[in-house]
Tab-separated table of C-alpha atoms (C1' of nucleotides) in Angstrom:
chain	number	residue	atom	x	y	z
S	1	MET	CA	340.188	162.080	59.089
S	2	VAL	CA	340.244	165.814	59.527
S	3	VAL	CA	342.953	167.275	61.699
S	4	LYS	CA	341.964	167.944	65.273
S	5	THR	CA	343.596	169.582	68.249
S	6	VAL	CA	346.319	167.526	69.847
S	7	ARG	CA	345.302	165.485	72.863
S	8	GLY	CA	345.130	167.566	76.008
S	9	THR	CA	344.955	170.855	74.124
S	10	SER	CA	341.944	172.880	73.149
S	11	ASP	CA	340.924	176.000	71.321
S	12	ILE	CA	339.757	178.881	73.427
S	13	LEU	CA	336.829	179.839	71.249
S	14	PRO	CA	335.433	183.340	70.773
S	15	CYS	CA	332.400	182.431	72.883
S	16	ASN	CA	334.667	181.840	75.883
S	17	VAL	CA	337.364	184.362	75.259
S	18	ASP	CA	335.587	187.151	77.137
S	19	THR	CA	336.068	185.299	80.393
S	20	TRP	CA	339.756	184.831	79.629
S	21	GLN	CA	340.212	188.467	78.810
S	22	ALA	CA	338.366	189.547	81.931
S	23	LEU	CA	340.540	187.296	84.059
S	24	GLU	CA	343.713	188.544	82.405
S	25	LEU	CA	342.644	192.140	82.862
S	26	VAL	CA	341.800	191.666	86.521
S	27	SER	CA	345.090	189.857	87.106
S	28	ARG	CA	347.178	192.508	85.391
S	29	ASN	CA	345.476	195.387	87.159
S	30	LEU	CA	345.877	193.743	90.510
S	31	LEU	CA	349.494	192.683	90.042
S	32	GLU	CA	350.472	196.087	88.793
S	33	ALA	CA	348.748	197.711	91.747
S	34	TYR	CA	350.978	195.546	93.942
S	35	ASP	CA	353.944	196.873	91.973
S	36	TYR	CA	354.716	193.790	89.904
S	37	LYS	CA	355.912	194.192	86.301
S	38	GLU	CA	355.147	191.731	83.571
S	39	ILE	CA	357.943	189.602	82.184
S	40	ARG	CA	357.629	187.464	79.062
S	41	THR	CA	360.113	184.651	78.772
S	42	PRO	CA	360.319	182.100	75.930
S	43	VAL	CA	357.998	179.097	76.028
S	44	PHE	CA	360.955	176.816	75.420
S	45	GLU	CA	364.252	176.742	77.208
S	46	GLN	CA	367.239	174.465	77.568
S	47	ALA	CA	365.927	171.275	79.117
S	48	GLY	CA	368.643	171.458	81.744
S	49	LEU	CA	367.084	174.548	83.274
S	50	PHE	CA	364.116	172.587	84.529
S	51	GLN	CA	366.127	169.549	85.480
S	52	LYS	CA	368.254	171.686	87.749
S	53	SER	CA	365.480	173.824	89.249
S	54	VAL	CA	362.296	171.791	89.382
S	55	GLY	CA	364.268	168.692	90.240
S	56	GLU	CA	365.259	165.518	88.437
S	57	SER	CA	363.296	163.436	90.923
S	58	THR	CA	359.962	165.094	90.243
S	59	ASP	CA	357.499	163.573	87.789
S	60	ILE	CA	357.289	166.906	86.037
S	61	VAL	CA	360.846	166.604	84.862
S	62	SER	CA	361.322	162.861	84.700
S	63	LYS	CA	358.123	161.920	82.905
S	64	GLU	CA	356.026	164.902	81.922
S	65	MET	CA	358.293	167.288	80.105
S	66	TYR	CA	358.065	167.873	76.379
S	67	VAL	CA	361.727	167.524	75.449
S	68	PHE	CA	363.027	167.753	71.906
S	69	SER	CA	366.211	168.460	70.015
S	70	ASP	CA	366.526	171.284	67.557
S	71	LYS	CA	368.464	170.964	64.308
S	72	LYS	CA	371.748	171.699	66.026
S	73	GLY	CA	371.085	168.939	68.512
S	74	ARG	CA	370.381	171.256	71.432
S	75	GLU	CA	368.191	169.645	74.047
S	76	LEU	CA	365.208	171.900	74.596
S	77	ALA	CA	362.003	171.656	76.561
S	78	LEU	CA	358.623	173.340	76.535
S	79	ARG	CA	358.368	175.036	79.889
S	80	PRO	CA	356.431	172.971	82.440
S	81	GLU	CA	356.230	175.819	84.960
S	82	GLY	CA	357.154	179.467	85.325
S	83	THR	CA	359.547	180.022	88.180
S	84	ALA	CA	362.593	178.414	86.586
S	85	SER	CA	362.554	180.735	83.593
S	86	ILE	CA	362.185	183.778	85.763
S	87	VAL	CA	365.071	182.767	87.941
S	88	ARG	CA	367.138	182.169	84.799
S	89	SER	CA	366.207	185.604	83.524
S	90	PHE	CA	366.937	187.235	86.871
S	91	ILE	CA	370.434	185.799	86.859
S	92	GLU	CA	371.049	186.294	83.125
S	93	HIS	CA	370.157	189.976	83.231
S	94	ASN	CA	371.869	190.736	86.533
S	95	MET	CA	368.650	191.868	88.078
S	96	HIS	CA	370.247	191.738	91.517
S	97	THR	CA	371.734	195.120	90.623
S	98	GLN	CA	368.257	196.618	90.447
S	99	THR	CA	366.380	197.974	93.411
S	100	LEU	CA	365.275	194.973	95.418
S	101	PRO	CA	362.898	193.300	95.620
S	102	VAL	CA	362.458	192.708	91.914
S	103	LYS	CA	358.782	191.953	91.472
S	104	LEU	CA	357.719	190.147	88.312
S	105	TYR	CA	354.567	188.522	86.983
S	106	TYR	CA	353.698	186.383	84.008
S	107	ILE	CA	350.646	185.064	82.199
S	108	GLY	CA	351.031	182.348	79.630
S	109	PRO	CA	350.939	178.736	78.497
S	110	PHE	CA	352.787	175.822	80.051
S	111	PHE	CA	353.142	172.239	78.937
S	112	ARG	CA	353.160	168.913	80.692
S	113	TYR	CA	352.700	165.499	79.148
S	114	GLU	CA	350.083	164.174	81.541
S	115	ARG	CA	346.895	162.188	81.211
S	116	PRO	CA	344.168	164.798	80.742
S	117	GLN	CA	341.574	165.048	83.470
S	118	ALA	CA	339.173	167.581	84.928
S	119	GLY	CA	341.263	170.711	85.485
S	120	ARG	CA	344.324	169.226	83.842
S	121	THR	CA	345.407	169.525	80.237
S	122	ARG	CA	348.707	169.187	78.397
S	123	GLN	CA	348.786	172.817	77.489
S	124	PHE	CA	347.513	174.930	80.338
S	125	HIS	CA	347.844	178.523	81.441
S	126	GLN	CA	349.043	180.108	84.607
S	127	VAL	CA	349.257	183.548	86.030
S	128	GLY	CA	352.020	183.862	88.551
S	129	ALA	CA	354.274	186.302	90.354
S	130	GLU	CA	357.669	186.281	91.991
S	131	ALA	CA	359.194	188.705	94.500
S	132	ILE	CA	362.939	188.265	94.429
S	133	GLY	CA	365.778	189.633	96.511
S	134	VAL	CA	364.352	190.549	99.897
S	135	GLU	CA	363.677	188.115	102.670
S	136	ASP	CA	360.670	189.542	104.400
S	137	VAL	CA	357.600	187.660	105.517
S	138	ARG	CA	355.459	190.563	104.390
S	139	LEU	CA	356.282	189.479	100.868
S	140	ASP	CA	355.056	185.983	101.686
S	141	ALA	CA	351.848	187.496	102.984
S	142	GLU	CA	351.571	189.746	99.955
S	143	ILE	CA	351.967	186.811	97.566
S	144	ILE	CA	349.257	184.901	99.399
S	145	ASP	CA	347.074	187.986	99.339
S	146	ILE	CA	347.420	188.347	95.564
S	147	ALA	CA	346.796	184.662	94.995
S	148	VAL	CA	343.551	185.026	96.928
S	149	GLN	CA	342.601	188.345	95.378
S	150	ILE	CA	342.769	187.272	91.731
S	151	PRO	CA	340.049	184.625	91.964
S	152	SER	CA	338.133	186.674	94.528
S	153	LYS	CA	338.038	189.766	92.332
S	154	MET	CA	336.596	187.574	89.587
S	155	GLY	CA	333.782	186.633	91.931
S	156	ILE	CA	334.982	183.163	92.900
S	157	LYS	CA	333.830	182.383	96.430
S	158	ASN	CA	334.477	179.641	98.969
S	159	LEU	CA	338.195	179.465	98.416
S	160	LYS	CA	340.095	177.466	100.970
S	161	VAL	CA	343.521	178.752	101.912
S	162	MET	CA	345.913	176.265	103.438
S	163	LEU	CA	349.210	177.199	104.951
S	164	ASN	CA	352.245	175.359	106.202
S	165	SER	CA	356.000	175.563	106.369
S	166	ILE	CA	358.306	172.821	105.135
S	167	GLY	CA	361.242	174.268	106.998
S	168	CYS	CA	364.692	175.334	105.937
S	169	LYS	CA	368.007	173.628	105.209
S	170	GLU	CA	368.427	173.129	108.938
S	171	CYS	CA	365.151	171.801	110.215
S	172	ARG	CA	363.741	169.944	107.229
S	173	PRO	CA	366.405	167.214	107.032
S	174	LYS	CA	366.082	166.705	110.773
S	175	TYR	CA	362.353	166.313	110.461
S	176	ILE	CA	362.595	163.928	107.534
S	177	LYS	CA	364.862	161.717	109.614
S	178	GLN	CA	362.290	161.789	112.376
S	179	LEU	CA	359.483	160.935	109.987
S	180	LEU	CA	361.385	158.054	108.432
S	181	GLY	CA	362.090	156.758	111.904
S	182	HIS	CA	358.440	156.879	112.770
S	183	LEU	CA	357.404	155.042	109.632
S	184	LYS	CA	360.209	152.528	109.637
S	185	ASN	CA	358.217	149.730	111.227
S	186	LYS	CA	355.044	150.634	109.415
S	187	ILE	CA	356.286	150.533	105.867
S	188	LYS	CA	354.355	147.409	105.076
S	189	ASN	CA	351.130	149.137	106.102
S	190	LEU	CA	351.649	151.955	103.627
S	191	CYS	CA	350.366	151.901	100.079
S	192	ALA	CA	352.587	150.944	97.175
S	193	ASP	CA	353.105	154.556	96.171
S	194	CYS	CA	354.176	155.552	99.653
S	195	ASN	CA	356.608	152.666	99.784
S	196	ARG	CA	358.255	154.245	96.794
S	197	ARG	CA	358.010	157.708	98.328
S	198	TYR	CA	359.678	156.453	101.478
S	199	SER	CA	362.950	156.437	99.604
S	200	THR	CA	362.359	159.052	96.898
S	201	ASN	CA	360.333	161.835	98.523
S	202	PRO	CA	359.282	161.069	102.106
S	203	LEU	CA	357.475	164.381	102.678
S	204	ARG	CA	354.976	163.357	100.026
S	205	ILE	CA	353.770	160.536	102.252
S	206	LEU	CA	352.170	163.239	104.380
S	207	ASP	CA	349.625	164.215	101.752
S	208	CYS	CA	348.754	160.727	100.518
S	209	LYS	CA	345.006	160.240	100.273
S	210	LYS	CA	344.947	156.541	101.067
S	211	PRO	CA	343.288	155.791	104.417
S	212	GLU	CA	345.977	153.312	105.453
S	213	CYS	CA	348.666	155.953	104.975
S	214	ILE	CA	346.701	158.723	106.670
S	215	GLN	CA	346.220	156.355	109.585
S	216	ASN	CA	349.964	155.732	109.927
S	217	VAL	CA	350.991	159.327	109.469
S	218	LYS	CA	348.433	160.627	111.927
S	219	ASP	CA	350.178	159.591	115.106
S	220	GLY	CA	353.596	160.589	113.822
S	221	PRO	CA	355.425	163.911	114.060
S	222	THR	CA	354.382	166.806	111.816
S	223	ILE	CA	356.798	169.190	110.201
S	224	THR	CA	354.798	172.079	111.575
S	225	GLU	CA	355.546	171.223	115.185
S	226	ASN	CA	359.180	170.419	114.434
S	227	LEU	CA	360.252	173.640	112.756
S	228	CYS	CA	363.310	175.452	114.034
S	229	ALA	CA	362.666	178.654	115.979
S	230	LYS	CA	363.345	180.823	112.940
S	231	CYS	CA	360.979	178.939	110.639
S	232	ARG	CA	358.291	178.754	113.287
S	233	ASN	CA	358.522	182.478	113.843
S	234	LYS	CA	358.241	183.185	110.129
S	235	LEU	CA	355.180	181.019	109.763
S	236	GLU	CA	353.528	182.732	112.708
S	237	THR	CA	354.344	186.153	111.360
S	238	VAL	CA	352.862	185.336	107.966
S	239	GLU	CA	349.760	184.138	109.763
S	240	ARG	CA	349.540	187.392	111.651
S	241	TYR	CA	349.768	189.455	108.507
S	242	ILE	CA	347.222	187.545	106.483
S	243	LYS	CA	344.885	187.622	109.430
S	244	TYR	CA	345.086	191.409	109.316
S	245	LEU	CA	344.096	191.176	105.666
S	246	ASP	CA	341.029	189.163	106.674
S	247	ILE	CA	342.155	186.138	104.753
S	248	ASP	CA	340.441	183.066	106.084
S	249	TYR	CA	343.063	180.307	106.252
S	250	GLN	CA	343.989	177.177	108.090
S	251	ILE	CA	347.257	175.553	108.999
S	252	GLN	CA	347.527	172.226	107.239
S	253	PRO	CA	350.375	170.244	108.800
S	254	TYR	CA	350.344	167.685	106.001
S	255	LEU	CA	350.595	170.219	103.211
S	256	VAL	CA	353.815	169.786	101.217
S	257	ARG	CA	354.845	170.868	97.738
S	258	GLY	CA	355.901	168.838	94.780
S	259	LEU	CA	358.704	170.899	93.378
S	260	ASP	CA	362.145	170.504	94.877
S	261	TYR	CA	362.959	174.158	95.222
S	262	TYR	CA	360.433	175.144	97.877
S	263	THR	CA	361.581	176.161	101.337
S	264	GLY	CA	359.839	177.678	104.316
S	265	VAL	CA	356.301	178.951	104.128
S	266	ILE	CA	354.147	177.323	101.457
S	267	PHE	CA	350.462	177.559	100.676
S	268	GLU	CA	347.696	176.156	98.540
S	269	ILE	CA	344.347	177.630	97.621
S	270	THR	CA	341.723	175.071	96.700
S	271	HIS	CA	338.092	174.997	95.651
S	272	SER	CA	335.740	172.116	96.300
S	273	GLN	CA	333.883	172.396	92.999
S	274	LEU	CA	336.921	171.523	90.931
S	275	GLY	CA	337.122	167.756	91.283
S	276	ALA	CA	340.324	165.917	92.029
S	277	GLN	CA	342.569	168.665	90.699
S	278	ASN	CA	341.266	171.179	93.170
S	279	VAL	CA	344.210	173.554	93.514
S	280	VAL	CA	343.430	177.003	92.160
S	281	ALA	CA	346.717	178.565	93.166
S	282	ALA	CA	349.783	177.584	95.126
S	283	GLY	CA	353.198	178.847	95.962
S	284	GLY	CA	355.757	179.521	98.577
S	285	ARG	CA	359.274	180.512	99.320
S	286	TYR	CA	362.339	179.248	97.447
S	287	ASP	CA	365.311	180.851	99.139
S	288	ASN	CA	367.979	178.503	97.799
S	289	LEU	CA	367.011	178.255	94.156
S	290	ILE	CA	368.801	181.268	92.750
S	291	GLU	CA	372.101	180.332	94.319
S	292	GLN	CA	371.594	176.761	93.202
S	293	MET	CA	371.064	177.989	89.648
S	294	GLY	CA	374.348	179.885	89.648
S	295	GLY	CA	373.306	183.259	90.986
S	296	ARG	CA	374.355	184.746	94.257
S	297	PRO	CA	372.360	183.742	97.348
S	298	THR	CA	368.994	185.453	96.900
S	299	PRO	CA	365.754	184.850	98.742
S	300	ALA	CA	362.511	184.720	96.780
S	301	VAL	CA	358.845	183.928	97.086
S	302	GLY	CA	356.153	183.377	94.472
S	303	PHE	CA	352.934	181.719	93.408
S	304	ALA	CA	351.148	180.449	90.337
S	305	ALA	CA	347.432	180.144	89.678
S	306	GLY	CA	345.790	177.845	87.150
S	307	ILE	CA	343.810	179.912	84.675
S	308	GLU	CA	341.744	177.028	83.258
S	309	ARG	CA	340.763	176.085	86.789
S	310	MET	CA	339.538	179.580	87.545
S	311	ILE	CA	337.717	179.621	84.203
S	312	MET	CA	335.975	176.393	85.220
S	313	LEU	CA	334.693	178.120	88.327
S	314	LEU	CA	333.459	181.023	86.218
S	315	ALA	CA	331.715	178.883	83.609
S	316	HIS	CA	328.246	180.010	84.661
S	317	ARG	CA	329.148	183.683	84.479
S	318	ASN	CA	328.835	185.918	81.463
S	319	PHE	CA	331.641	188.348	80.775
S	320	GLN	CA	330.486	189.254	77.297
S	321	SER	CA	330.657	192.931	76.595
S	322	ASN	CA	327.602	194.444	74.961
S	323	ASN	CA	328.985	197.732	73.923
S	324	SER	CA	328.392	197.304	70.240
S	325	VAL	CA	326.050	198.712	67.617
S	326	CYS	CA	324.831	197.131	64.411
S	327	LEU	CA	324.537	199.013	61.158
S	328	ALA	CA	321.560	197.873	59.086
S	329	TYR	CA	321.275	199.305	55.606
S	330	LEU	CA	318.755	198.728	52.862
S	331	ASP	CA	317.294	199.705	49.549
S	332	PHE	CA	320.726	199.673	47.954
S	333	SER	CA	323.868	197.651	48.167
S	334	MET	CA	326.327	199.113	50.632
S	335	ASP	CA	327.468	202.154	48.684
S	336	GLU	CA	330.509	204.289	49.362
S	337	ARG	CA	328.750	206.661	51.721
S	338	VAL	CA	327.533	203.820	53.916
S	339	PHE	CA	330.927	202.182	53.833
S	340	LYS	CA	332.578	205.424	54.852
S	341	PHE	CA	330.076	205.964	57.664
S	342	LEU	CA	330.853	202.459	58.913
S	343	ALA	CA	334.578	203.180	58.870
S	344	GLU	CA	334.046	206.450	60.682
S	345	LEU	CA	332.197	204.747	63.528
S	346	ARG	CA	334.946	202.195	63.861
S	347	GLN	CA	337.762	204.691	63.656
S	348	ASN	CA	336.141	206.396	66.603
S	349	GLY	CA	336.270	203.227	68.630
S	350	ILE	CA	332.639	202.264	68.283
S	351	HIS	CA	332.329	198.502	68.060
S	352	THR	CA	330.215	198.209	64.919
S	353	LYS	CA	328.746	195.106	63.367
S	354	THR	CA	327.134	194.826	59.969
S	355	THR	CA	326.020	192.003	57.689
S	356	TYR	CA	327.745	192.831	54.392
S	357	GLN	CA	324.799	191.097	52.807
S	358	GLU	CA	321.716	192.415	51.124
S	359	LYS	CA	319.232	191.140	53.594
S	360	THR	CA	315.872	192.431	54.719
S	361	LEU	CA	315.740	194.925	57.539
S	362	LYS	CA	313.972	192.329	59.611
S	363	ASN	CA	316.801	189.969	59.121
S	364	GLN	CA	319.430	192.518	59.949
S	365	LEU	CA	317.675	193.495	63.167
S	366	LYS	CA	317.504	189.850	64.056
S	367	THR	CA	321.247	189.619	63.612
S	368	ALA	CA	321.688	192.679	65.791
S	369	ALA	CA	319.516	191.225	68.543
S	370	LYS	CA	321.251	187.868	68.422
S	371	SER	CA	324.680	189.363	68.753
S	372	ASN	CA	323.568	191.369	71.727
S	373	CYS	CA	324.013	194.819	70.187
S	374	LYS	CA	322.803	197.699	72.306
S	375	PHE	CA	321.772	199.836	69.357
S	376	SER	CA	320.978	199.383	65.718
S	377	LEU	CA	321.694	202.071	63.188
S	378	ILE	CA	319.202	201.963	60.356
S	379	LEU	CA	320.253	203.596	57.147
S	380	GLY	CA	317.934	203.552	54.132
S	381	ALA	CA	317.527	205.673	51.047
S	382	ASN	CA	315.277	208.139	52.892
S	383	GLU	CA	317.831	208.732	55.615
S	384	LEU	CA	320.731	208.907	53.262
S	385	LEU	CA	319.010	211.659	51.283
S	386	LYS	CA	318.536	213.712	54.432
S	387	GLY	CA	321.955	212.831	55.841
S	388	THR	CA	320.361	211.193	58.847
S	389	VAL	CA	320.355	207.755	60.418
S	390	ILE	CA	317.910	206.018	62.754
S	391	LEU	CA	319.332	205.063	66.131
S	392	ARG	CA	317.294	202.261	67.605
S	393	ASN	CA	317.676	201.115	71.198
S	394	MET	CA	317.374	197.338	71.042
S	395	LYS	CA	316.358	196.956	74.639
S	396	THR	CA	313.605	199.528	74.822
S	397	SER	CA	312.628	199.294	71.150
S	398	THR	CA	312.574	203.062	70.898
S	399	GLN	CA	314.305	204.976	68.178
S	400	GLU	CA	315.277	208.470	67.136
S	401	GLU	CA	316.507	209.996	63.925
S	402	ILE	CA	319.861	211.728	64.236
S	403	MET	CA	322.240	213.467	61.849
S	404	MET	CA	324.918	211.174	60.482
S	405	ASP	CA	327.504	213.817	61.269
S	406	ASN	CA	326.584	213.726	64.952
S	407	ALA	CA	326.267	209.973	65.179
S	408	VAL	CA	329.701	209.337	66.666
S	409	THR	CA	329.326	211.818	69.511
S	410	ILE	CA	325.764	210.786	70.258
S	411	ILE	CA	326.571	207.077	70.312
S	412	LYS	CA	329.646	207.596	72.432
S	413	LYS	CA	327.540	209.382	75.017
S	414	LYS	CA	325.195	206.394	75.147
S	415	PHE	CA	327.964	204.102	76.288
S	416	PRO	CA	329.436	204.413	79.712
S	417	LEU	CA	333.094	203.471	79.879
S	418	GLY	CA	333.657	200.277	77.955
S	419	GLY	CA	334.393	197.248	80.062
S	420	PHE	CA	333.160	193.887	81.074
S	421	ARG	CA	329.743	193.129	82.321
S	422	GLY	CA	329.463	191.679	85.772
S	423	MET	CA	332.597	193.254	87.130
G	1	G	C1'	352.049	155.013	82.834
G	2	U	C1'	347.301	152.330	85.359
G	3	G	C1'	341.915	151.680	85.869
G	4	G	C1'	336.400	152.869	85.013
G	5	G	C1'	332.730	155.281	81.747
G	6	U	C1'	331.492	157.276	76.888
G	7	G	C1'	331.739	158.088	71.323
G	8	U	C1'	324.499	158.587	66.686
G	9	A	C1'	322.827	165.754	63.005
G	10	G	C1'	326.106	172.385	65.034
G	11	C	C1'	324.445	171.190	70.587
G	12	U	C1'	321.806	167.734	74.268
G	13	C	C1'	320.355	163.024	73.592
G	14	A	C1'	316.601	158.604	71.919
G	15	G	C1'	317.242	154.257	68.919
G	16	U	C1'	313.460	148.157	71.757
G	17	U	C1'	316.082	140.673	72.243
G	18	G	C1'	320.810	142.556	65.444
G	19	G	C1'	315.927	143.513	60.495
G	20	C	C1'	312.719	148.245	56.160
G	21	U	C1'	314.549	155.045	53.158
G	22	A	C1'	318.352	156.493	61.362
G	23	G	C1'	314.751	159.980	65.078
G	24	A	C1'	313.374	164.115	68.879
G	25	G	C1'	314.267	168.801	71.264
G	26	C	C1'	317.237	173.069	70.822
G	27	G	C1'	319.894	175.756	67.210
G	28	C	C1'	320.294	177.112	61.946
G	29	C	C1'	317.914	178.798	57.128
G	30	A	C1'	313.371	180.497	54.634
G	31	G	C1'	308.320	182.295	54.698
G	32	A	C1'	303.494	184.558	57.453
G	33	U	C1'	302.328	191.062	51.236
G	34	U	C1'	304.980	196.674	50.796
G	35	G	C1'	311.650	199.462	55.517
G	36	U	C1'	311.735	197.370	62.149
G	37	G	C1'	314.414	192.142	66.161
G	38	G	C1'	314.025	188.877	70.701
G	39	U	C1'	307.126	185.603	71.208
G	40	U	C1'	303.990	182.464	67.935
G	41	C	C1'	302.823	179.591	63.431
G	42	U	C1'	304.400	177.047	58.792
G	43	G	C1'	308.093	174.917	55.827
G	44	G	C1'	313.343	173.392	54.985
G	45	A	C1'	318.560	171.719	55.209
G	46	U	C1'	322.100	168.628	57.840
G	47	G	C1'	324.495	162.611	59.620
G	48	U	C1'	330.985	158.193	56.046
G	49	C	C1'	325.892	156.193	63.771
G	50	G	C1'	334.517	158.026	66.115
G	51	C	C1'	337.897	154.951	62.822
G	52	G	C1'	339.525	149.893	61.088
G	53	G	C1'	338.567	144.853	60.989
G	54	G	C1'	335.491	140.416	62.222
G	55	U	C1'	330.775	137.412	63.000
G	56	U	C1'	325.971	137.346	60.162
G	57	C	C1'	321.405	136.692	54.808
G	58	A	C1'	321.431	141.437	57.640
G	59	A	C1'	325.138	145.411	62.425
G	60	C	C1'	324.044	152.107	65.112
G	61	U	C1'	322.966	147.596	67.753
G	62	C	C1'	327.374	141.556	68.928
G	63	C	C1'	333.151	140.605	69.095
G	64	C	C1'	338.343	142.437	68.523
G	65	G	C1'	341.597	146.404	67.739
G	66	U	C1'	342.470	151.581	67.487
G	67	C	C1'	341.791	156.788	68.313
G	68	A	C1'	339.453	160.507	70.990
G	69	C	C1'	336.625	162.421	75.008
G	70	U	C1'	335.636	161.884	80.181
G	71	C	C1'	336.427	160.649	85.435
G	72	A	C1'	339.818	158.720	88.988
G	73	C	C1'	344.978	156.987	90.375
G	74	C	C1'	349.977	158.857	89.790
G	75	C	C1'	351.642	163.874	89.697
G	76	C	C1'	350.613	168.865	90.037
G	77	A	C1'	348.627	175.105	88.944
RNA sequence: GUGGGUGUAGCUCAGUUGGCUAGAGCGCCAGAUUGUGGUUCUGGAUGUCGCGGGUUCAACUCCCGUCACUCACCCCA
């Protein structure tokens, strides 16, 4: 058997890579406009980093992490998410001494050993951002804004923004007690998973999809109406700000987050065309994490968006650039003058295709048309003698004969600024 | 980790109750006279029928196993 990609991984082929590049470009431009700087951390870290930050109790750490030992016996893990590494880096490089907030973003691959499904693979990519060091709800609003803007700028519509707060160190434990009290007599009505959650992660019972659980949770207390005054005020302020930004959202009292480090305002952005894994982006505040990881007490807020999931929503769109020309030559094998002309075009940034094969002109034009070239350059013995070349517009099927020496400037004028179609 | 569906040419699929050299469309390649593409016409190439085993005179078709894909649960971006 020939070797294939590992389960849950896939090649991003040239035919799809334009969409990826467009998405990355849009993300970078946007994040940098919001004053975030890119950070690139290693794809593997000490396994303990994730155990401490993401939480031993989560499935991500307990079951889904790619853990391995290196030759010195160090326990390492492929990163299952982005925030932990950034927090590690923030502490390691004493970033608290910089002007706060420190605003960072990342784009890259992550790894979780899960059963593949629509919108879920073992290697997947996220774009995310973190604003660290200032506790201000405007940063929460800004993070939500960016998380909405990235897919929106790509032309993804009908995003659903859901907002909630899971409280702070003070009010969350109180609420959990209340919730457990409410469910105490109803445990036997809950599904098997929620019976387990009752002891491991009670908040998760809130977002169970099973009708019997929804039924029992419905008449119980919600975290949203049991927040302390401070948390309630923060949630309301975030609402006010994103309203000003015209972000259409709704409060979802049963929205909770899976990772242990979240505190306060959290959010999820979903899309109905994605299937069961419908979260495009999600995030929230994690004010205790940095202290918990050995730094000084530092508030922070961030989000991550699933790139594959956005790509799925863009599948019908074409981001292919057609800013290329095709050099067709004939009557002779590609001699030095043609080869030099080709190099000259390319050295001047003109995306130039050619066949490298002695094919008929017909054939070469066919190639040019197939690969979506805007112009063909036709260079035969006649032209070469005169020092000219034929510039053929593939769309209008009109052509003109120009001097080879002027070709670069003339072609460059024909192209507006390079970029992606449909943006 | 659990459950359902699927696995036949590069792609999308057909293949009758097991029976001759396994098919279609699209794509690909080549031609329709001399240096001009996307239409049309003609011709052509391509398959260990996912892999391994079993039943049978005979298996793409039945049975078992396995791997992969896919969808859902779990979990999460």
